[in-house]
Structures are given as structure tokens and as C-alpha cells.
Amino acid sequence: QKEVEQNSGPLSVPEGAIASLNCTYSDRGSQSFFWYRQYSGKSPELIMSIYSNGDKEDGRFTAQLNKASQYVSLLIRDSQPSDSATYLCAVNTGNGGSNYKLTFGKGTLLTVNP
Amino acid sequence: DTEVTQTPKHLVMGMTNKKSLKCEQHMGHRAMYWYKQKAKKPPELMFVYSYEKLSINESVPSRFSPECPNSSLLNLHLHALQPEDSALYLCASSQTDGYNEQFFGPGTRLTVL
């Protein structure tokens, strides 16, 4: 059973702080890793993708991947109330080059307080 | 443009009705997906189409019937649903069915009475 685990949350941070969201995964063969943001009642929106070890920055968002530790994280700098949402970690796994699927974590609810 | 569109936005149906959900993308993507999402849960994969062929069926009950008429369109035909099938139904697409980014549509909120 391929699993993706996220911080249980909810996570509450003050406006302007750094929010740190963490995710671990069980399948060592995983090759691509994604963070989706989902506002209440809306569909998931892709905000970051990362494929190789290290950091990837996009504006206020930084994704970090460590395949040896099977760990992926998302940092949100200068958090804004509009960042308040559920963040879903998703890992793309395949079986020997087929049956690729996204496995999602349960999500972490982030609240940014003004 | 990373837009996936879905219609209708909302659907209410009785257990004896037949209805269809539609999904469309014009990004040239060759993989399309149906997911089901219940409140406060992550999306659950239902079906994957790759190059218009069904490649994954996650043991979904036969009252859900997917169809991919062409590379841009994906339908989900619904028949004899149960109240527990009420959920947000999400369509997504990706360039191919490999390790690529998936982009979600806005979803159809389905209520089965």
C-alpha cells in the first residue's frame, strides 16, 4: 500500500510568518511530487511540482525534496490570510513504468491569522 | 492556458435518474482522469484514460461509466446512484499518464436524493 502522510494539522500562523508543511511517502520509486492548494468548496490548484532533490522556489513558495529520507515539504514565506486553505501533498507513483497515479495525503488545513 | 472545464457545476439527481458529467480540455493533454472527493477527504482516483483508452479503473461500481469520445473530452455517465455517491466529482488532465503535473477542473457537485 503506497502511502503519503502529512502533518495532521490544523496549522495556524500569524500573517507575515513562515508556514511549514511536511509530507512523507512510502514508495521509494516515486518520481514526481506536487503540492496542491484547495480552498473550501473549490477544486485543487497545483502550486508547486518538484522532481529532483533540493529546493525549488516560486515566489513566496519553496518546495524541498529529499528522496533519501522520502520527505517533501512546502514553505510559504510572508504568509497572507489568502493562503488559508487545505494543502494537499501528492506523489506520483507507477508500477514498473505503467499505472501512474497520484496518491494524495489527507491534507493540512492552514489558517493565517491577520 | 491550463484550463479544464466541467459541466454542470451542480447536479441533483434521484436514484433512478441517468445523467452525465462532462469534462473538456484544450491543452493537447493525452491523459484524463476522474476523481471523487468527499468532504474533508483527499481526491480518490476513479478512472484514467490514456490516449483515449481506459488504462485504470479503480474498482469503481458499474453505475459509473466513463467515456472518452476524443482526446479533448471525457464523460462520466451516471445511473442508479446511491445517496452515498454524493460528492464533488473532479476531472483532471496531464500531458501524458507518466510523472506529469495534473490540472484539475472546477468540479461538479453531485447530490443524489
CSV table of C-alpha atoms in Angstrom, one decimal:
chain,number,residue,atom,x,y,z
A,1,GLN,CA,0.0,0.0,0.0
A,2,LYS,CA,1.6,3.2,-1.2
A,3,GLU,CA,1.1,5.9,1.4
A,4,VAL,CA,1.5,9.7,1.7
A,5,GLU,CA,1.4,11.2,5.2
A,6,GLN,CA,1.1,14.8,6.1
A,7,ASN,CA,1.2,16.9,9.3
A,8,SER,CA,-2.1,16.2,11.0
A,9,GLY,CA,-2.8,20.0,11.4
A,10,PRO,CA,-4.6,22.2,11.6
A,11,LEU,CA,-1.7,24.7,11.3
A,12,SER,CA,-2.2,28.3,12.4
A,13,VAL,CA,0.3,31.0,11.8
A,14,PRO,CA,0.2,34.8,12.1
A,15,GLU,CA,0.3,37.0,9.0
A,16,GLY,CA,3.8,37.5,7.7
A,17,ALA,CA,5.2,34.3,9.3
A,18,ILE,CA,6.6,31.3,7.5
A,19,ALA,CA,4.3,28.3,7.3
A,20,SER,CA,5.9,24.9,7.0
A,21,LEU,CA,4.0,21.9,5.6
A,22,ASN,CA,5.5,18.5,5.6
A,23,CYS,CA,4.9,15.2,3.8
A,24,THR,CA,6.5,11.7,3.8
A,25,TYR,CA,5.8,9.0,1.3
A,26,SER,CA,6.4,5.2,1.4
A,27,ASP,CA,7.2,4.3,-2.3
A,28,ARG,CA,10.9,4.7,-2.9
A,29,GLY,CA,10.2,4.5,-6.7
A,30,SER,CA,8.2,7.8,-6.7
A,31,GLN,CA,9.5,10.3,-9.2
A,32,SER,CA,7.3,13.4,-9.0
A,33,PHE,CA,5.9,15.3,-6.2
A,34,PHE,CA,3.3,18.0,-6.1
A,35,TRP,CA,1.6,20.5,-3.7
A,36,TYR,CA,-2.0,21.5,-4.4
A,37,ARG,CA,-3.9,24.2,-2.6
A,38,GLN,CA,-7.6,23.7,-2.1
A,39,TYR,CA,-9.9,26.4,-0.9
A,40,SER,CA,-13.1,25.3,0.8
A,41,GLY,CA,-15.7,24.2,-1.8
A,42,LYS,CA,-13.2,24.5,-4.7
A,43,SER,CA,-11.1,22.1,-6.6
A,44,PRO,CA,-7.3,21.5,-6.0
A,45,GLU,CA,-5.0,24.0,-7.6
A,46,LEU,CA,-1.4,23.0,-8.5
A,47,ILE,CA,1.0,25.4,-6.8
A,48,MET,CA,4.3,23.5,-6.9
A,49,SER,CA,5.9,20.5,-8.6
A,50,ILE,CA,9.3,19.1,-7.8
A,51,TYR,CA,11.2,16.2,-9.4
A,52,SER,CA,14.7,16.2,-8.1
A,53,ASN,CA,16.4,16.6,-4.7
A,54,GLY,CA,16.9,20.0,-3.3
A,55,ASP,CA,14.9,23.2,-3.2
A,56,LYS,CA,12.6,24.8,-5.8
A,57,GLU,CA,11.4,28.3,-5.3
A,58,ASP,CA,8.5,30.1,-6.9
A,59,GLY,CA,7.6,33.5,-5.4
A,60,ARG,CA,6.7,33.0,-1.8
A,61,PHE,CA,6.7,29.2,-2.1
A,62,THR,CA,9.6,26.9,-1.7
A,63,ALA,CA,9.3,23.1,-2.2
A,64,GLN,CA,12.0,20.9,-0.7
A,65,LEU,CA,12.6,17.3,-1.7
A,66,ASN,CA,14.8,14.6,0.0
A,67,LYS,CA,14.4,11.3,-1.8
A,68,ALA,CA,16.8,9.5,0.6
A,69,SER,CA,14.5,10.5,3.6
A,70,GLN,CA,11.3,10.2,1.5
A,71,TYR,CA,10.4,13.6,2.5
A,72,VAL,CA,8.9,16.6,0.8
A,73,SER,CA,8.0,19.9,2.3
A,74,LEU,CA,6.4,23.3,1.3
A,75,LEU,CA,7.4,26.6,2.9
A,76,ILE,CA,5.2,29.6,2.5
A,77,ARG,CA,7.0,32.8,3.3
A,78,ASP,CA,5.3,36.0,4.3
A,79,SER,CA,2.0,34.1,4.8
A,80,GLN,CA,-1.1,36.0,3.9
A,81,PRO,CA,-4.7,35.4,5.0
A,82,SER,CA,-5.4,34.5,1.4
A,83,ASP,CA,-3.1,31.5,1.9
A,84,SER,CA,-5.6,30.0,4.3
A,85,ALA,CA,-6.6,26.7,2.6
A,86,THR,CA,-6.0,23.0,2.7
A,87,TYR,CA,-2.7,21.9,1.3
A,88,LEU,CA,-2.5,18.5,-0.3
A,89,CYS,CA,0.7,16.7,-0.9
A,90,ALA,CA,0.6,14.4,-3.9
A,91,VAL,CA,3.1,11.8,-5.0
A,92,ASN,CA,3.1,10.2,-8.5
A,93,THR,CA,3.8,6.5,-8.4
A,94,GLY,CA,3.9,3.9,-11.1
A,95,ASN,CA,4.4,0.1,-11.3
A,96,GLY,CA,7.4,-0.6,-13.5
A,97,GLY,CA,6.6,2.2,-15.9
A,98,SER,CA,2.8,1.9,-16.0
A,99,ASN,CA,-0.3,2.6,-13.9
A,100,TYR,CA,0.9,6.0,-12.9
A,101,LYS,CA,-1.4,7.5,-10.3
A,102,LEU,CA,-1.3,10.4,-7.9
A,103,THR,CA,-1.5,9.3,-4.3
A,104,PHE,CA,-2.7,12.2,-2.0
A,105,GLY,CA,-2.0,12.9,1.6
A,106,LYS,CA,-5.0,13.7,3.8
A,107,GLY,CA,-4.2,17.4,3.6
A,108,THR,CA,-3.2,20.0,6.1
A,109,LEU,CA,-5.5,22.9,6.9
A,110,LEU,CA,-3.6,26.1,7.2
A,111,THR,CA,-5.1,29.2,8.8
A,112,VAL,CA,-3.2,32.5,8.5
A,113,ASN,CA,-4.4,35.0,11.2
A,114,PRO,CA,-4.4,38.7,10.4
B,1,ASP,CA,-3.6,28.0,-20.6
B,2,THR,CA,-4.1,25.3,-18.0
B,3,GLU,CA,-7.8,25.2,-18.1
B,4,VAL,CA,-10.0,22.2,-17.6
B,5,THR,CA,-13.7,22.9,-17.8
B,6,GLN,CA,-16.5,20.8,-16.3
B,7,THR,CA,-20.3,20.9,-16.7
B,8,PRO,CA,-22.6,21.1,-14.9
B,9,LYS,CA,-21.3,22.9,-11.8
B,10,HIS,CA,-24.1,21.4,-9.7
B,11,LEU,CA,-26.3,18.4,-10.2
B,12,VAL,CA,-29.1,17.0,-8.2
B,13,MET,CA,-30.5,13.6,-9.2
B,14,GLY,CA,-32.8,10.9,-8.0
B,15,MET,CA,-31.6,7.3,-7.6
B,16,THR,CA,-33.4,6.2,-10.7
B,17,ASN,CA,-32.1,9.0,-13.0
B,18,LYS,CA,-29.5,8.8,-15.7
B,19,LYS,CA,-27.2,11.8,-16.1
B,20,SER,CA,-23.8,12.6,-17.5
B,21,LEU,CA,-20.9,14.8,-16.3
B,22,LYS,CA,-18.7,16.4,-19.0
B,23,CYS,CA,-15.1,17.5,-19.0
B,24,GLU,CA,-13.1,19.3,-21.6
B,25,GLN,CA,-9.5,20.4,-22.1
B,26,HIS,CA,-7.8,22.1,-25.0
B,27,MET,CA,-4.2,21.8,-23.8
B,28,GLY,CA,-3.4,18.8,-26.0
B,29,HIS,CA,-3.1,16.6,-23.0
B,30,ARG,CA,-3.4,12.9,-23.7
B,31,ALA,CA,-4.3,11.7,-20.2
B,32,MET,CA,-7.5,12.5,-18.5
B,33,TYR,CA,-8.8,11.4,-15.0
B,34,TRP,CA,-12.0,11.2,-13.0
B,35,TYR,CA,-11.7,11.7,-9.2
B,36,LYS,CA,-14.3,11.6,-6.5
B,37,GLN,CA,-13.9,13.8,-3.4
B,38,LYS,CA,-15.9,13.7,-0.2
B,39,ALA,CA,-15.9,16.5,2.3
B,40,LYS,CA,-12.6,16.8,4.3
B,41,LYS,CA,-11.0,14.0,2.4
B,42,PRO,CA,-8.4,13.9,-0.4
B,43,PRO,CA,-9.5,13.2,-4.0
B,44,GLU,CA,-9.9,9.5,-4.8
B,45,LEU,CA,-9.0,8.3,-8.3
B,46,MET,CA,-11.7,6.6,-10.2
B,47,PHE,CA,-10.6,6.2,-13.8
B,48,VAL,CA,-7.6,7.1,-16.0
B,49,TYR,CA,-7.7,7.5,-19.8
B,50,SER,CA,-4.5,7.5,-21.7
B,51,TYR,CA,-4.7,8.3,-25.5
B,52,GLU,CA,-8.4,7.8,-25.3
B,53,LYS,CA,-8.2,4.3,-23.9
B,54,LEU,CA,-9.2,3.3,-20.4
B,55,SER,CA,-6.0,2.4,-18.6
B,56,ILE,CA,-7.0,2.4,-14.9
B,57,ASN,CA,-10.4,1.6,-13.3
B,58,GLU,CA,-10.0,1.7,-9.5
B,59,SER,CA,-12.7,-1.0,-9.0
B,60,VAL,CA,-15.5,1.6,-9.4
B,61,PRO,CA,-19.1,0.3,-9.3
B,62,SER,CA,-20.7,-0.1,-12.7
B,63,ARG,CA,-23.2,2.6,-12.0
B,64,PHE,CA,-20.4,4.9,-13.0
B,65,SER,CA,-19.5,4.5,-16.7
B,66,PRO,CA,-16.7,6.6,-18.2
B,67,GLU,CA,-16.3,7.5,-21.9
B,68,CYS,CA,-13.6,9.3,-23.8
B,69,PRO,CA,-15.1,10.3,-27.2
B,70,ASN,CA,-11.9,12.1,-28.3
B,71,SER,CA,-8.7,13.4,-26.9
B,72,SER,CA,-10.3,16.6,-25.5
B,73,LEU,CA,-13.4,15.2,-24.0
B,74,LEU,CA,-14.2,13.0,-21.0
B,75,ASN,CA,-17.7,12.0,-19.9
B,76,LEU,CA,-18.9,10.2,-16.8
B,77,HIS,CA,-22.3,8.6,-17.2
B,78,LEU,CA,-24.3,8.1,-14.0
B,79,HIS,CA,-27.1,5.6,-13.5
B,80,ALA,CA,-28.9,4.3,-10.4
B,81,LEU,CA,-26.7,6.1,-8.0
B,82,GLN,CA,-26.9,5.9,-4.2
B,83,PRO,CA,-27.1,8.8,-1.8
B,84,GLU,CA,-23.5,7.9,-0.6
B,85,ASP,CA,-22.3,8.8,-4.1
B,86,SER,CA,-23.0,12.4,-3.4
B,87,ALA,CA,-19.6,14.2,-3.7
B,88,LEU,CA,-17.5,16.6,-5.7
B,89,TYR,CA,-16.5,14.9,-9.0
B,90,LEU,CA,-13.3,16.2,-10.3
B,91,CYS,CA,-11.8,15.9,-13.8
B,92,ALA,CA,-8.1,16.4,-14.4
B,93,SER,CA,-5.7,16.2,-17.3
B,94,SER,CA,-2.0,15.8,-17.8
B,95,GLN,CA,0.3,15.8,-20.8
B,96,THR,CA,0.6,12.0,-20.7
B,97,ASP,CA,0.0,9.5,-18.0
B,98,GLY,CA,3.6,9.5,-16.8
B,99,TYR,CA,5.0,11.6,-14.0
B,100,ASN,CA,3.5,14.8,-15.2
B,101,GLU,CA,1.6,17.5,-13.5
B,102,GLN,CA,-2.2,17.0,-13.3
B,103,PHE,CA,-4.5,20.0,-13.7
B,104,PHE,CA,-7.9,19.9,-12.1
B,105,GLY,CA,-11.2,21.3,-13.4
B,106,PRO,CA,-13.6,23.1,-11.1
B,107,GLY,CA,-15.6,20.0,-10.3
B,108,THR,CA,-19.3,19.0,-10.4
B,109,ARG,CA,-21.0,19.0,-7.0
B,110,LEU,CA,-23.4,16.0,-7.2
B,111,THR,CA,-26.2,15.4,-4.8
B,112,VAL,CA,-28.2,12.1,-5.0
B,113,LEU,CA,-31.5,12.1,-3.3
